[in-house]
Each structure stands twice: as C-alpha cells, then as structure tokens.
C-alpha cells in the first residue's frame, strides 16, 4: 500500500508530496509542527497537541491554516488513508511561500503538511522493557525552546552525538550543569524520597504534552511531583530516570553516559506511570 500525504489542500502519494523551494519552512525554518501518537487507532492527547500548535503559531504570528475541526478531519483522513493502527500523525505549518526575504511577507497563506506513519508497538515495548541509555551534550539551542519550531538543528546534532556514543537519546545540559530536556523528549528523575522531578518550564524547554498528561495521572495517583532543575550528577545518583514523549510515553533510562542508574534495570515508577498514562489516554481519546 502506498503512503498518502496531505499537502496544502490535496491528498497526494507520499513519493510525490512536495512543497515549493521558496517555502519559508525550507529556507528559514519559519514554521512549527506537532506529533500526535496513534494507539489502537485512537489519536492520543489530540486536544493538548492542537492547543500547543495554536500556541506555537501564535508566538510566531503565523495564521492558522484552517480551523480546528477541519484540521481534525484532515488528521483522521491521513490516518485512515494510510491505515495506521499504531504510529503517529505529523503536522507542519509554515508561514508560506514568498520571495526570499527575512521580514514576514504580506498576504501569503500558511502552508500545511500532514503525514502519518506506522510504528511497530514492539519497538516501543523493547525500549520500555530494556530501558535506554542517554548521553549528555551541551544545550546550544536558542532562547525560545518553548515554541515547537521546525528549527531543530541543535537537536539533530545532539541526537546524532548520542547515537555515536551508543546511546538512544541525548540529554541537553545548560551552562550551569543542569539538564534542560532530551533532544526530542522531556527528562525526569525520581529522587531518594520518591518524588518525581522534572524541569520547570520557562522558555528554555518544550512543555511536552506527555509531560502535562503524566502530571495529571501522577497527581491523581498521589505521586508527588517537584518541578525544578537537576544536575547531571544528581540524575546519575537518582533512584530512577526516564524520558517522556508522545510516541514513547515514559521510557526508562538505565544509563547516563557511563553511569548505571539505580540497579541498572528499568525502574518501577516509569512502568507505573506508563500504565496510568496509557489507560487515561485511551479513555480520553476519540477515534
Ligand atoms: N522536548 C522536545 C525538545 C521535543 O522535541 C519533544 C517532542 O518532540 C518533547 C520534549 C516531548 O513532547 P511531547 O510529550 O509533546 O511529545
């Protein structure tokens, strides 16, 4: 079966899906994106993702390409046409196409691309069963990491450095030695008192939708959460560590650089949170 993409009003074969060479996303990374997980045919945390898309667009003063209910129809249509049971739907909005010039052009329409792809559940399952390693790298990103912008070059470089170091994810470290987040995930530890600890959001990290949903289920289960920064050293001594993202939920970290975390096995908190999260997400999702 061939893949189908939505590009500016048309459903086209993925192989032919293209945007203009003067799309500002291509030339300036002048655009934003969202990734929403699909679990057993359900779009997970859809409202929170669309709320964040609106926020990102607002911060960059890019107009919405279409209303929310129309966008929901397109997302479902892309999922349906690609027959995705488990995977993700990707949405990207750029400021549009114009002659290359830095200031915002007048009178252009934002460009919208929506794609979807399958992810084998056993791939996610393997990471959760075995845990993953992270490598620490300096956080060299810009000052508005709260915007889910397509400008991801530092994240790409960080992830590549991690992979070359034999790790799955990079943890980005600020100039004071504190972990900000992962290259495409939020970073968490469990401290000696059993508190969940994750960095507070200013404009230095992305407010992960999964992070927000984990807060909700943890609070409901009476698990204490502290939003504060933590150093690499503290993380290495933590009882547990894990990462969160739309497509990975809560994935245990068993090694940071050369240091095993806890007993070197996936922790029970990550597993518990993942179960709570998936149950709640399934219950709240609409087909
Ligand atoms: N932090 C960064 C830098 C990300 O790119 C992502 C996801 O792409 C996340 C955190 C996790 O966000 P979410 O839980 O919404 O997937």
Short mmCIF file of C-alpha atoms and ligand atoms in Angstrom, two decimals:
data_model
loop_
_atom_site.label_atom_id
_atom_site.label_comp_id
_atom_site.label_asym_id
_atom_site.label_seq_id
_atom_site.Cartn_x
_atom_site.Cartn_y
_atom_site.Cartn_z
CA UNK A 1 0.00 0.00 0.00
CA UNK A 2 1.45 3.40 -0.94
CA UNK A 3 1.60 6.18 1.63
CA UNK A 4 -0.52 9.30 1.25
CA UNK A 5 0.32 12.81 2.47
CA UNK A 6 -1.82 15.92 2.77
CA UNK A 7 -0.12 18.96 1.22
CA UNK A 8 -1.89 22.32 1.05
CA UNK A 9 -5.37 21.08 0.32
CA UNK A 10 -4.60 17.87 -1.57
CA UNK A 11 -4.07 14.23 -0.68
CA UNK A 12 -1.11 13.08 -2.75
CA UNK A 13 1.11 9.98 -2.97
CA UNK A 14 3.86 10.36 -0.39
CA UNK A 15 6.50 9.93 -3.07
CA UNK A 16 5.17 12.99 -4.92
CA UNK A 17 4.45 15.13 -1.85
CA UNK A 18 6.42 18.37 -2.24
CA UNK A 19 6.47 22.00 -1.17
CA UNK A 20 7.78 25.00 -3.06
CA UNK A 21 11.53 25.78 -2.99
CA UNK A 22 10.68 29.19 -1.50
CA UNK A 23 8.58 27.78 1.32
CA UNK A 24 9.81 29.70 4.37
CA UNK A 25 9.96 26.48 6.36
CA UNK A 26 12.58 25.23 3.91
CA UNK A 27 14.55 28.48 3.74
CA UNK A 28 14.26 29.89 7.28
CA UNK A 29 12.80 27.08 9.45
CA UNK A 30 9.93 29.57 9.74
CA UNK A 31 7.32 27.09 10.91
CA UNK A 32 6.04 24.82 13.65
CA UNK A 33 4.97 21.21 13.98
CA UNK A 34 3.18 18.69 16.16
CA UNK A 35 3.38 14.93 16.59
CA UNK A 36 0.39 13.05 17.93
CA UNK A 37 0.55 9.34 18.76
CA UNK A 38 -1.96 6.85 17.41
CA UNK A 39 -2.61 3.90 19.70
CA UNK A 40 -5.00 1.19 18.52
CA UNK A 41 -6.49 3.68 16.07
CA UNK A 42 -7.01 6.41 18.69
CA UNK A 43 -5.41 9.86 18.47
CA UNK A 44 -3.81 10.34 21.86
CA UNK A 45 -3.92 13.70 23.67
CA UNK A 46 -5.24 15.34 20.50
CA UNK A 47 -6.70 18.42 22.19
CA UNK A 48 -3.47 19.17 24.07
CA UNK A 49 -1.44 18.84 20.85
CA UNK A 50 -3.80 21.14 18.94
CA UNK A 51 -3.74 23.63 21.82
CA UNK A 52 0.07 23.66 21.70
CA UNK A 53 0.02 24.03 17.90
CA UNK A 54 -2.18 27.13 18.32
CA UNK A 55 0.20 28.48 20.93
CA UNK A 56 3.30 27.91 18.77
CA UNK A 57 1.58 29.58 15.80
CA UNK A 58 0.52 32.50 17.98
CA UNK A 59 4.04 33.03 19.36
CA UNK A 60 5.40 33.26 15.79
CA UNK A 61 2.39 35.22 14.46
CA UNK A 62 1.69 32.61 11.79
CA UNK A 63 -2.01 32.37 10.88
CA UNK A 64 -3.81 29.05 11.40
CA UNK A 65 -4.02 27.24 8.05
CA UNK A 66 -7.55 26.04 8.86
CA UNK A 67 -10.00 25.81 11.74
CA UNK A 68 -9.59 23.11 14.36
CA UNK A 69 -12.48 20.91 13.28
CA UNK A 70 -11.26 20.95 9.66
CA UNK A 71 -7.74 20.04 10.83
CA UNK A 72 -9.13 17.16 12.87
CA UNK A 73 -10.85 15.87 9.74
CA UNK A 74 -7.59 16.06 7.76
CA UNK A 75 -5.66 14.26 10.53
CA UNK A 76 -8.18 11.43 10.60
CA UNK A 77 -8.27 11.23 6.82
CA UNK A 78 -4.48 10.91 6.63
CA UNK A 79 -4.54 8.23 9.34
CA UNK A 80 -7.35 6.41 7.55
CA UNK A 81 -5.80 6.58 4.08
CA UNK A 82 -2.52 5.24 5.45
CA UNK A 83 -4.32 2.58 7.53
CA UNK A 84 -2.39 3.42 10.67
CA UNK A 85 -3.40 1.40 13.72
CA UNK A 86 -0.34 2.30 15.81
CA UNK A 87 2.04 5.10 14.91
CA UNK A 88 1.97 8.85 14.64
CA UNK A 89 0.46 11.73 12.75
CA UNK A 90 2.77 14.65 11.94
CA UNK A 91 1.53 18.17 11.21
CA UNK A 92 3.68 21.02 9.99
CA UNK A 93 2.63 24.61 9.40
CA UNK A 94 4.99 27.13 7.84
CA UNK A 95 4.47 30.83 7.20
CA UNK A 96 4.08 30.06 3.49
CA UNK A 97 5.78 30.72 0.18
CA UNK A 98 7.33 34.07 -0.76
CA UNK A 99 10.43 35.55 -2.42
CA UNK A 100 13.31 35.01 0.00
CA UNK A 101 13.47 37.99 2.34
CA UNK A 102 13.72 37.85 6.11
CA UNK A 103 10.76 40.02 7.28
CA UNK A 104 7.28 38.49 7.34
CA UNK A 105 5.86 38.75 3.80
CA UNK A 106 2.41 40.32 3.45
CA UNK A 107 -0.59 38.49 2.05
CA UNK A 108 0.73 34.92 1.98
CA UNK A 109 -1.14 31.86 3.15
CA UNK A 110 0.39 29.46 5.69
CA UNK A 111 1.35 26.05 4.30
CA UNK A 112 0.09 22.84 5.90
CA UNK A 113 1.51 19.35 5.53
CA UNK A 114 0.11 16.31 7.36
CA UNK A 115 1.70 12.86 7.19
CA UNK A 116 1.29 9.65 9.17
CA UNK A 117 3.36 6.58 9.67
CA UNK A 118 3.16 3.29 11.48
CA UNK A 119 5.35 2.40 14.44
CA UNK A 120 5.53 -1.25 15.42
CA UNK A 121 4.33 -1.44 19.07
CA UNK A 122 7.06 -4.00 19.86
CA UNK A 123 9.70 -1.35 19.08
CA UNK A 124 8.33 0.90 21.83
CA UNK A 125 7.83 -2.15 24.02
CA UNK A 126 11.52 -3.17 23.63
CA UNK A 127 12.72 0.26 24.81
CA UNK A 128 10.38 0.12 27.76
CA UNK A 129 11.38 -3.43 28.67
CA UNK A 130 15.14 -2.94 28.34
CA UNK A 131 15.43 0.76 29.13
CA UNK A 132 17.57 3.15 27.15
CA UNK A 133 20.91 4.91 27.58
CA UNK A 134 21.29 8.68 27.35
CA UNK A 135 24.40 10.71 26.60
CA UNK A 136 24.79 14.24 27.93
CA UNK A 137 25.65 17.04 25.48
CA UNK A 138 25.76 20.83 25.85
CA UNK A 139 22.45 22.59 25.15
CA UNK A 140 23.31 25.02 22.35
CA UNK A 141 19.73 25.91 21.35
CA UNK A 142 18.07 29.33 21.03
CA UNK A 143 16.12 31.19 23.72
CA UNK A 144 12.60 30.07 22.69
CA UNK A 145 12.65 26.31 23.15
CA UNK A 146 9.04 26.58 24.42
CA UNK A 147 7.93 27.01 20.78
CA UNK A 148 7.66 23.73 18.87
CA UNK A 149 9.54 25.15 15.91
CA UNK A 150 10.90 23.11 12.99
CA UNK A 151 14.27 24.74 13.68
CA UNK A 152 15.78 21.55 15.12
CA UNK A 153 19.41 21.57 14.01
CA UNK A 154 20.90 21.57 17.56
CA UNK A 155 18.51 18.73 18.45
CA UNK A 156 19.61 16.80 15.35
CA UNK A 157 23.28 17.27 16.25
CA UNK A 158 22.63 16.23 19.85
CA UNK A 159 20.75 13.08 18.86
CA UNK A 160 23.48 12.15 16.39
CA UNK A 161 26.17 12.66 19.06
CA UNK A 162 24.17 10.42 21.40
CA UNK A 163 23.82 7.70 18.78
CA UNK A 164 27.55 7.86 18.03
CA UNK A 165 28.17 7.45 21.78
CA UNK A 166 26.00 4.31 21.78
CA UNK A 167 23.03 6.00 23.47
CA UNK A 168 19.42 6.30 22.31
CA UNK A 169 18.72 9.86 23.45
CA UNK A 170 20.74 12.99 24.29
CA UNK A 171 20.17 14.93 27.49
CA UNK A 172 20.89 18.59 26.91
CA UNK A 173 22.83 20.32 29.65
CA UNK A 174 22.79 24.09 30.26
CA UNK A 175 25.89 26.16 31.02
CA UNK A 176 25.35 25.71 34.78
CA UNK A 177 25.39 21.90 34.53
CA UNK A 178 21.61 21.39 34.80
CA UNK A 179 19.67 19.10 32.44
CA UNK A 180 17.14 21.01 30.36
CA UNK A 181 15.45 18.16 28.43
CA UNK A 182 16.12 15.49 25.81
CA UNK A 183 16.65 16.25 22.14
CA UNK A 184 13.06 15.15 21.47
CA UNK A 185 11.80 14.20 24.93
CA UNK A 186 11.39 15.65 28.42
CA UNK A 187 13.76 14.44 31.15
CA UNK A 188 12.69 13.10 34.55
CA UNK A 189 14.25 11.58 37.64
CA UNK A 190 12.88 10.02 40.82
CA UNK A 191 14.68 11.36 43.88
CA UNK A 192 15.58 9.47 47.08
CA UNK A 193 12.23 10.45 48.65
CA UNK A 194 10.24 9.06 45.72
CA UNK A 195 9.38 12.48 44.28
CA UNK A 196 9.06 12.82 40.52
CA UNK A 197 11.39 15.62 39.45
CA UNK A 198 11.31 17.37 36.08
CA UNK A 199 12.49 20.77 34.98
CA UNK A 200 10.15 23.74 35.34
CA UNK A 201 9.09 25.28 32.03
CA UNK A 202 10.13 28.79 31.15
CA UNK A 203 11.25 29.46 27.61
CA UNK A 204 14.15 27.01 27.94
CA UNK A 205 12.26 23.75 27.34
CA UNK A 206 9.22 22.49 25.48
CA UNK A 207 6.13 21.89 27.58
CA UNK A 208 5.69 18.28 26.47
CA UNK A 209 2.11 17.18 26.10
CA UNK A 210 3.08 13.82 27.59
CA UNK A 211 4.76 15.70 30.45
CA UNK A 212 1.46 17.51 31.09
CA UNK A 213 -0.53 14.27 30.94
CA UNK A 214 1.93 12.47 33.23
CA UNK A 215 1.42 15.29 35.75
CA UNK A 216 -2.33 14.70 35.60
CA UNK A 217 -2.15 10.94 36.17
CA UNK A 218 0.61 11.21 38.79
CA UNK A 219 -1.35 13.79 40.78
CA UNK A 220 -4.50 11.65 40.61
CA UNK A 221 -2.48 8.68 41.91
CA UNK A 222 -0.99 10.75 44.76
CA UNK A 223 2.57 10.59 43.40
CA UNK A 224 4.41 13.77 44.44
CA UNK A 225 5.92 15.94 41.67
CA UNK A 226 8.51 18.64 42.07
CA UNK A 227 9.19 20.97 39.13
CA UNK A 228 12.80 22.02 39.49
CA UNK A 229 16.09 21.75 37.67
CA UNK A 230 18.53 18.92 38.42
CA UNK A 231 22.19 18.42 37.59
CA UNK A 232 23.69 15.56 35.61
CA UNK A 233 25.36 14.47 38.83
CA UNK A 234 22.06 14.31 40.70
CA UNK A 235 20.50 12.38 37.82
CA UNK A 236 23.31 9.83 37.92
CA UNK A 237 22.62 9.25 41.62
CA UNK A 238 18.81 9.20 41.22
CA UNK A 239 16.68 6.22 42.16
CA UNK A 240 15.28 6.19 38.62
CA UNK A 241 15.36 8.24 35.45
CA UNK A 242 13.10 8.28 32.42
CA UNK A 243 12.10 10.29 29.36
CA UNK A 244 8.65 11.24 28.09
CA UNK A 245 7.30 11.90 24.62
CA UNK A 246 4.14 11.38 22.59
CA UNK A 247 5.41 8.27 20.86
CA UNK A 248 7.46 6.76 23.72
CA UNK A 249 5.15 7.63 26.71
CA UNK A 250 7.51 7.13 29.71
CA UNK A 251 10.67 5.26 28.78
CA UNK A 252 13.12 4.15 31.50
CA UNK A 253 16.69 5.42 31.36
CA UNK A 254 19.12 2.78 32.66
CA UNK A 255 22.39 4.55 31.89
CA UNK A 256 23.55 8.18 31.72
CA UNK A 257 26.92 8.42 29.97
CA UNK A 258 28.93 5.67 31.70
CA UNK A 259 26.88 5.52 34.89
CA UNK A 260 24.20 2.89 35.52
CA UNK A 261 21.04 4.33 37.12
CA UNK A 262 19.77 2.57 40.23
CA UNK A 263 20.43 -1.15 39.77
CA UNK A 264 20.82 -0.67 36.02
CA UNK A 265 17.33 -2.06 35.31
CA UNK A 266 14.18 -0.17 34.23
CA UNK A 267 12.52 1.40 37.26
CA UNK A 268 9.04 0.63 38.57
CA UNK A 269 7.90 4.29 38.56
CA UNK A 270 8.31 4.66 34.78
CA UNK A 271 6.33 1.47 34.29
CA UNK A 272 3.59 2.55 36.66
CA UNK A 273 3.28 5.98 35.06
CA UNK A 274 3.20 4.47 31.58
CA UNK A 275 0.30 2.20 32.55
CA UNK A 276 -1.60 5.06 34.20
CA UNK A 277 -0.93 7.30 31.22
CA UNK A 278 -1.99 4.83 28.53
CA UNK A 279 -5.16 3.88 30.38
CA UNK A 280 -6.13 7.53 30.83
CA UNK A 281 -5.14 8.46 27.27
CA UNK A 282 -7.16 5.62 25.77
CA UNK A 283 -10.17 6.51 27.90
CA UNK A 284 -9.99 10.17 26.84
CA UNK A 285 -9.21 9.65 23.14
CA UNK A 286 -11.68 9.93 20.29
CA UNK A 287 -11.44 7.76 17.17
N1 LIG B 1 11.13 18.20 24.25
C1 LIG B 1 11.46 18.34 22.95
C2 LIG B 1 12.62 19.19 22.58
C3 LIG B 1 10.69 17.69 21.96
O1 LIG B 1 11.02 17.85 20.66
C4 LIG B 1 9.62 16.88 22.36
C5 LIG B 1 8.79 16.18 21.36
O2 LIG B 1 9.00 16.27 20.18
C6 LIG B 1 9.34 16.75 23.72
C7 LIG B 1 10.10 17.44 24.65
C8 LIG B 1 8.20 15.89 24.19
O3 LIG B 1 6.96 16.48 23.89
P1 LIG B 1 5.64 15.62 23.71
O4 LIG B 1 5.42 14.91 25.02
O5 LIG B 1 4.59 16.62 23.44
O6 LIG B 1 5.88 14.68 22.59
#
